[in-house]
Amino acid sequence: LEGMLLENSVFNLYEDDLELLAQYDDDDADEGTGTEEIKQTMSFSSLTHSKGRKASCVDWKPSDKLALAVSCVEPHSFEERVEAGGQARPGSVLVWHFTDPINPQYVLEAPVDVHSFAFNPENSSVIAGGLADGRIVIWDTSEIRDEIMAYQLRRSKGGEGNSSIGPPVCRPKQLSEAAMSHVLPVTDIKWLGPVAVNRKGEVTKTEAWNFFATTSADGRVLFWPTELTKNPKTKVMEWTPSHECKMTRGEVAGILQAVSLDFIDLAGGKSTFWATGMAGEVAQCDFKMQEGDETVPMDASRTVSHFHEGPVRSIERSPFFPDVALSVGNWTFKLFREGSQKPIFSAPTSDVYLSVGAFSPSRPGVVYIAKSNGEID
């Protein structure tokens, strides 16, 4: 990157800078560029829970980097679901460990397919999930910790006489009511950090990670506490969102069918976040209610950009520049700066679909882009 800047006056306008980026790697002792193949070292599959299904979400367990969880969903089309009369099969999230690729450590059970989920970064025993019918679920694996340890002990000894005993199953600790949830499948879940969000969208600091946000193609963002709260009218303990906002498409009529979220330094007092949509939108939003605004749910969209074609599959802030975000759409990725509607950088169009993108944790000018054909640039 430094070489490019020094030779800025004599560069080739039509040259792909990203393709030549590896030439300026300070840690690379070899000249030129090359291609390395990604080799499969391990695969995980369960005949009971994942056979004939597809993976919809993957998340690493924060307390154990050799453990990861995968949600498996039915690959049925809309027509097939109609023929089934709307009857949904139970869903599951399988938690695997690299020491045993044959048997999952334990299973998180759900009433329907789990489309998205996320471990609590501070307490990995708590997992929040979003279901195909729009409801939200919380699992707490501390309730089956003894069963998990006993199962692992049996497996380490060869599992004599226990071949018919499956992995421990963790059932939902809390499940939201349909009336208080999304009306379409949940597309993303994000833990908010050591903060709390009240009904006006005001953010306060806390000591624990007890709040998370969910979104869906219904255009709403719901903020959930992990514990039950008392209804001030009925005096009954219930689990409901503490705050709700909607997202619109800016100058274009309609709701923003959300795909992904990324929040901006809530612990620092901000209430802003990025959101992406199914029709190529990248939105900068603010979930705090303005003074005098009594609209429920409030419109959180502040700036909406329409520079992608098709769904924008991911959005991620730079770890070095918090006001810069990376968005990945069908054919290209772009960089946006907070407060600006136009992208500050647009990558050349790819010849295959792009799946997801991420910033390098150590090099500010490097991003990693995954493609639908299995390649990573």
Coordinates of C-alpha atoms in Angstrom, one line a residue:
L1 CA 0.0 0.0 0.0
E2 CA 2.9 2.4 0.8
G3 CA 4.4 1.6 -2.6
M4 CA 1.2 2.4 -4.3
L5 CA 1.0 5.8 -2.6
L6 CA 4.6 6.7 -3.4
E7 CA 4.1 5.8 -7.1
N8 CA 0.7 7.4 -7.3
S9 CA 1.8 9.7 -10.1
V10 CA 2.8 6.9 -12.5
F11 CA 0.3 4.1 -11.8
N12 CA -1.7 2.2 -14.4
L13 CA -5.3 3.4 -14.3
Y14 CA -6.6 0.0 -15.4
E15 CA -4.6 -2.1 -13.1
D16 CA -6.3 -4.0 -10.4
D17 CA -4.6 -2.8 -7.2
L18 CA -6.2 -5.5 -5.0
E19 CA -4.7 -8.3 -7.2
L20 CA -1.2 -6.9 -6.7
L21 CA -1.6 -6.2 -3.0
A22 CA 0.4 -9.3 -1.9
Q23 CA 3.5 -7.8 -3.6
Y24 CA 3.6 -5.2 -0.8
D25 CA 3.3 -7.5 2.1
D26 CA 6.1 -6.7 4.5
D27 CA 6.1 -10.2 5.9
D28 CA 6.4 -11.9 2.5
A29 CA 9.9 -12.7 1.5
D30 CA 9.1 -14.2 -1.9
E31 CA 8.6 -12.1 -5.0
G32 CA 5.5 -12.3 -7.2
T33 CA 2.1 -13.7 -6.4
G34 CA 0.7 -17.1 -6.1
T35 CA -2.4 -19.1 -5.4
E36 CA -2.8 -21.6 -2.6
E37 CA -5.6 -24.1 -2.4
I38 CA -7.7 -24.4 0.8
K39 CA -7.7 -28.0 1.9
Q40 CA -10.4 -29.7 3.9
T41 CA -8.9 -31.1 7.2
M42 CA -12.1 -32.0 9.0
S43 CA -15.8 -32.4 8.4
F44 CA -18.7 -32.6 10.8
S45 CA -22.0 -34.4 10.1
S46 CA -24.7 -35.9 12.2
L47 CA -27.0 -38.6 10.7
T48 CA -29.7 -37.6 13.2
H49 CA -29.7 -33.8 13.1
S50 CA -28.0 -32.6 9.9
K51 CA -28.5 -35.3 7.2
G52 CA -30.4 -33.8 4.3
R53 CA -30.3 -30.3 5.8
K54 CA -28.3 -27.2 5.0
A55 CA -26.2 -25.0 7.3
S56 CA -27.8 -21.5 7.8
C57 CA -25.5 -20.0 10.5
V58 CA -22.1 -20.8 12.0
D59 CA -20.6 -19.2 15.2
W60 CA -17.4 -20.0 17.1
K61 CA -17.7 -20.6 20.8
P62 CA -16.0 -17.6 22.6
S63 CA -14.6 -19.6 25.5
D64 CA -13.2 -22.5 23.4
K65 CA -11.7 -21.7 19.9
L66 CA -11.8 -25.5 19.1
A67 CA -15.6 -25.5 19.4
L68 CA -18.1 -24.2 16.9
A69 CA -21.9 -24.3 16.5
V70 CA -23.9 -24.8 13.3
S71 CA -27.6 -24.5 12.8
C72 CA -29.2 -26.9 10.3
V73 CA -32.4 -26.1 8.4
E74 CA -34.7 -27.8 6.0
P75 CA -33.9 -27.0 2.3
H76 CA -37.5 -26.9 1.3
S77 CA -38.9 -24.5 -1.3
F78 CA -41.9 -22.3 -0.6
E79 CA -44.1 -24.8 -2.7
E80 CA -42.9 -27.7 -0.6
R81 CA -43.7 -25.9 2.6
V82 CA -47.2 -25.1 1.3
E83 CA -47.8 -28.8 0.5
A84 CA -46.7 -29.7 4.1
G85 CA -49.6 -27.6 5.3
G86 CA -47.3 -25.2 7.2
Q87 CA -46.2 -27.9 9.6
A88 CA -42.6 -27.2 10.6
R89 CA -40.2 -29.8 12.0
P90 CA -38.2 -29.1 15.1
G91 CA -34.9 -27.2 14.5
S92 CA -31.5 -27.6 16.1
V93 CA -28.1 -26.1 16.6
L94 CA -25.2 -28.6 16.8
V95 CA -22.1 -27.7 18.9
W96 CA -19.0 -29.5 17.6
H97 CA -15.5 -29.8 18.9
F98 CA -12.4 -30.5 16.8
T99 CA -11.4 -33.4 19.1
D100 CA -14.5 -35.3 18.0
P101 CA -15.8 -34.7 14.5
I102 CA -18.3 -37.6 14.6
N103 CA -20.4 -36.7 17.7
P104 CA -21.6 -33.2 18.6
Q105 CA -20.9 -32.1 22.2
Y106 CA -24.5 -31.1 22.7
V107 CA -27.6 -30.0 20.8
L108 CA -29.6 -26.8 21.2
E109 CA -33.3 -27.7 20.5
A110 CA -35.8 -25.4 19.0
P111 CA -39.5 -25.7 17.9
V112 CA -38.7 -24.7 14.3
D113 CA -35.6 -24.1 12.2
V114 CA -33.0 -21.8 13.6
H115 CA -32.0 -19.3 10.9
S116 CA -29.5 -17.3 13.0
F117 CA -27.9 -17.4 16.4
A118 CA -25.0 -16.0 18.4
F119 CA -23.1 -16.9 21.5
N120 CA -22.9 -14.3 24.3
P121 CA -19.3 -13.1 24.0
E122 CA -18.9 -12.7 27.7
N123 CA -20.8 -15.9 28.8
S124 CA -20.7 -18.6 26.2
S125 CA -23.3 -20.6 28.1
V126 CA -25.9 -18.2 26.9
I127 CA -27.0 -18.4 23.2
A128 CA -29.6 -16.3 21.5
G129 CA -31.3 -17.6 18.4
G130 CA -33.7 -16.4 15.7
L131 CA -36.3 -18.8 14.3
A132 CA -37.9 -19.3 10.9
D133 CA -41.3 -18.1 12.2
G134 CA -39.8 -14.8 13.6
R135 CA -39.7 -15.8 17.3
I136 CA -36.6 -15.4 19.5
V137 CA -35.1 -18.1 21.7
I138 CA -32.5 -18.2 24.5
W139 CA -30.6 -21.3 25.6
D140 CA -28.6 -21.6 28.8
T141 CA -26.2 -24.6 28.6
S142 CA -25.2 -24.1 32.2
E143 CA -28.3 -26.1 33.1
I144 CA -27.0 -29.2 31.4
R145 CA -23.3 -28.7 32.2
D146 CA -23.1 -32.0 34.2
E147 CA -24.7 -33.9 31.4
I148 CA -22.2 -32.5 28.9
M149 CA -19.3 -33.5 31.1
A150 CA -20.7 -37.0 31.7
Y151 CA -21.2 -37.5 28.0
Q152 CA -17.7 -36.3 27.1
L153 CA -16.3 -38.7 29.8
R154 CA -18.2 -41.6 28.2
R155 CA -16.9 -40.7 24.8
S156 CA -13.3 -40.4 26.0
K157 CA -13.6 -43.9 27.4
G158 CA -14.9 -45.3 24.1
G159 CA -18.6 -45.1 25.0
E160 CA -18.9 -48.7 26.0
G161 CA -22.5 -49.7 26.2
N162 CA -23.7 -46.2 25.3
S163 CA -23.9 -46.3 21.5
S164 CA -27.6 -45.6 21.6
I165 CA -27.3 -42.6 23.9
G166 CA -27.1 -39.4 21.9
P167 CA -25.5 -36.1 22.9
P168 CA -27.2 -33.9 25.7
V169 CA -30.0 -31.8 24.5
C170 CA -30.5 -28.2 25.8
R171 CA -34.1 -27.0 25.5
P172 CA -35.0 -23.3 25.3
K173 CA -34.9 -21.3 28.5
Q174 CA -37.0 -18.5 27.0
L175 CA -39.1 -18.4 23.9
S176 CA -40.8 -15.2 22.8
E177 CA -44.5 -14.8 22.0
A178 CA -45.4 -14.6 18.3
A179 CA -47.2 -11.3 18.9
M180 CA -44.0 -9.7 20.4
S181 CA -41.7 -11.1 17.7
H182 CA -40.9 -10.7 14.0
V183 CA -43.4 -11.8 11.4
L184 CA -40.7 -13.1 9.0
P185 CA -37.6 -15.3 9.6
V186 CA -34.9 -13.7 11.7
T187 CA -31.9 -12.8 9.5
D188 CA -29.4 -11.5 12.1
I189 CA -28.6 -11.3 15.8
K190 CA -26.0 -9.0 17.5
W191 CA -25.0 -8.8 21.1
L192 CA -24.8 -5.1 22.2
G193 CA -22.1 -5.2 24.8
P194 CA -22.2 -4.1 28.4
V195 CA -25.1 -1.8 27.9
A196 CA -28.9 -1.6 28.4
V197 CA -31.5 -0.1 26.1
N198 CA -34.8 1.3 27.4
R199 CA -38.1 1.9 25.7
K200 CA -37.0 5.3 24.3
G201 CA -33.8 3.9 22.8
E202 CA -31.6 5.5 25.4
V203 CA -28.3 3.6 26.1
T204 CA -26.8 3.1 29.6
K205 CA -23.7 1.2 30.7
T206 CA -24.0 -2.0 32.6
E207 CA -21.5 -4.6 33.9
A208 CA -22.7 -7.6 31.9
W209 CA -23.7 -8.4 28.3
N210 CA -27.5 -8.7 28.9
F211 CA -28.9 -7.2 25.7
F212 CA -29.0 -8.2 22.1
A213 CA -30.7 -7.0 18.9
T214 CA -32.5 -9.0 16.2
T215 CA -33.7 -8.0 12.7
S216 CA -35.8 -9.6 9.9
A217 CA -37.1 -8.9 6.4
D218 CA -40.1 -7.3 8.1
G219 CA -37.9 -4.2 8.5
R220 CA -37.9 -4.0 12.3
V221 CA -35.1 -4.1 14.9
L222 CA -36.0 -5.5 18.3
F223 CA -33.9 -5.0 21.4
W224 CA -34.1 -7.9 23.9
P225 CA -33.0 -8.2 27.5
T226 CA -31.9 -11.7 28.5
E227 CA -34.1 -11.7 31.7
L228 CA -37.8 -11.5 32.3
T229 CA -39.2 -8.1 33.2
K230 CA -42.4 -7.2 35.1
N231 CA -45.2 -5.7 33.1
P232 CA -46.1 -2.4 34.8
K233 CA -49.8 -2.8 34.0
T234 CA -50.4 -6.5 34.7
K235 CA -47.6 -7.0 37.2
V236 CA -46.8 -10.3 35.4
M237 CA -43.2 -11.3 34.6
E238 CA -42.8 -11.6 30.8
W239 CA -40.2 -11.6 28.1
T240 CA -40.7 -8.7 25.6
P241 CA -38.4 -6.4 23.7
S242 CA -37.4 -3.3 25.6
H243 CA -37.3 -1.2 22.4
E244 CA -38.4 -1.4 18.8
C245 CA -37.6 0.6 15.7
K246 CA -38.3 0.2 12.0
M247 CA -36.2 0.9 8.9
T248 CA -37.3 2.5 5.7
R249 CA -35.6 2.8 2.3
G250 CA -35.0 6.5 2.5
E251 CA -36.2 8.4 -0.6
V252 CA -37.6 5.1 -2.0
A253 CA -40.9 4.0 -0.6
G254 CA -41.2 0.8 1.4
I255 CA -39.6 -0.9 4.3
L256 CA -35.9 -2.0 4.3
Q257 CA -35.9 -5.8 4.2
A258 CA -33.0 -6.2 6.6
V259 CA -30.2 -8.8 6.1
S260 CA -27.4 -7.8 8.4
L261 CA -26.7 -5.4 11.3
D262 CA -23.6 -3.8 12.9
F263 CA -23.6 -1.5 15.9
I264 CA -21.2 1.4 16.5
D265 CA -19.6 1.7 19.9
L266 CA -22.8 1.6 22.1
A267 CA -20.6 1.5 25.2
G268 CA -19.4 4.9 24.3
G269 CA -22.9 6.3 24.4
K270 CA -23.8 6.1 20.7
S271 CA -27.1 4.8 19.4
T272 CA -26.2 4.4 15.7
F273 CA -25.9 1.3 13.6
W274 CA -25.4 0.0 10.1
A275 CA -28.0 -2.2 8.3
T276 CA -28.2 -3.8 4.9
G277 CA -31.2 -4.8 2.8
M278 CA -32.4 -7.3 0.3
A279 CA -32.6 -4.8 -2.6
G280 CA -29.0 -3.4 -2.3
E281 CA -29.5 -0.9 0.5
V282 CA -26.8 0.2 3.0
A283 CA -28.5 2.2 5.8
Q284 CA -27.1 4.3 8.6
C285 CA -29.6 4.3 11.4
D286 CA -30.2 5.7 14.9
F287 CA -32.5 3.9 17.2
K288 CA -32.8 6.6 19.9
M289 CA -36.2 8.3 19.8
Q290 CA -36.0 12.0 19.1
E291 CA -37.5 14.5 21.5
G292 CA -41.2 14.9 20.7
D293 CA -41.3 11.8 18.4
E294 CA -44.2 9.7 19.6
T295 CA -44.3 7.3 16.6
V296 CA -44.2 3.6 17.5
P297 CA -42.2 2.0 16.1
M298 CA -39.9 4.9 15.3
D299 CA -38.2 5.2 11.9
A300 CA -34.5 4.7 12.6
S301 CA -33.2 5.2 9.0
R302 CA -31.0 8.4 8.6
T303 CA -29.0 7.8 5.4
V304 CA -29.8 5.1 2.9
S305 CA -27.5 4.3 0.0
H306 CA -28.6 2.2 -3.1
F307 CA -25.3 1.3 -4.8
H308 CA -25.5 -2.5 -4.6
E309 CA -27.5 -4.9 -6.8
G310 CA -29.3 -7.6 -5.0
P311 CA -29.0 -8.6 -1.3
V312 CA -26.1 -7.0 0.7
R313 CA -25.1 -10.1 2.6
S314 CA -22.8 -8.6 5.2
I315 CA -21.7 -5.3 6.9
E316 CA -18.7 -4.9 9.1
R317 CA -17.0 -1.9 10.7
S318 CA -13.2 -1.4 10.4
P319 CA -11.4 -2.3 13.7
F320 CA -9.1 0.7 13.1
F321 CA -11.5 3.3 11.7
P322 CA -14.9 2.8 13.5
D323 CA -16.6 5.2 11.1
V324 CA -15.8 3.1 8.0
A325 CA -17.9 0.0 7.1
L326 CA -17.4 -2.8 4.6
S327 CA -20.5 -4.0 2.7
V328 CA -20.6 -7.1 0.5
G329 CA -23.2 -7.5 -2.2
N330 CA -23.8 -10.0 -5.0
W331 CA -21.0 -8.9 -7.3
T332 CA -18.9 -6.3 -5.5
F333 CA -17.9 -4.9 -2.1
K334 CA -17.8 -1.3 -1.1
L335 CA -16.5 0.9 1.7
F336 CA -18.8 3.5 3.3
R337 CA -18.0 6.3 5.7
E338 CA -20.4 7.3 8.4
G339 CA -22.4 10.4 7.4
S340 CA -21.7 10.0 3.7
Q341 CA -24.3 8.5 1.3
K342 CA -21.9 7.6 -1.5
P343 CA -19.2 4.8 -1.0
I344 CA -15.6 6.0 -0.6
F345 CA -14.4 2.9 -2.4
S346 CA -16.1 0.4 -4.9
A347 CA -14.3 -2.8 -5.9
P348 CA -14.3 -4.1 -9.5
T349 CA -17.2 -6.3 -10.3
S350 CA -16.5 -10.0 -9.6
D351 CA -17.3 -12.8 -12.1
V352 CA -18.9 -14.9 -9.3
Y353 CA -21.2 -14.1 -6.3
L354 CA -19.6 -12.7 -3.2
S355 CA -20.6 -14.3 0.1
V356 CA -19.2 -12.3 3.0
G357 CA -16.3 -10.0 3.8
A358 CA -14.1 -9.1 6.8
F359 CA -11.4 -6.6 7.7
S360 CA -8.0 -7.8 8.6
P361 CA -7.5 -7.5 12.4
S362 CA -3.9 -6.4 12.0
R363 CA -3.6 -4.5 8.7
P364 CA -5.9 -1.5 8.2
G365 CA -5.9 -1.6 4.4
V366 CA -6.6 -5.3 3.9
V367 CA -10.0 -7.0 3.6
Y368 CA -10.9 -10.7 3.0
I369 CA -13.7 -11.5 0.6
A370 CA -15.3 -15.0 0.3
K371 CA -16.8 -16.1 -2.9
S372 CA -19.7 -18.5 -3.6
N373 CA -17.3 -20.9 -5.5
G374 CA -15.2 -21.4 -2.4
E375 CA -12.4 -18.9 -3.2
I376 CA -11.1 -16.3 -0.8
D377 CA -9.5 -13.1 -2.0

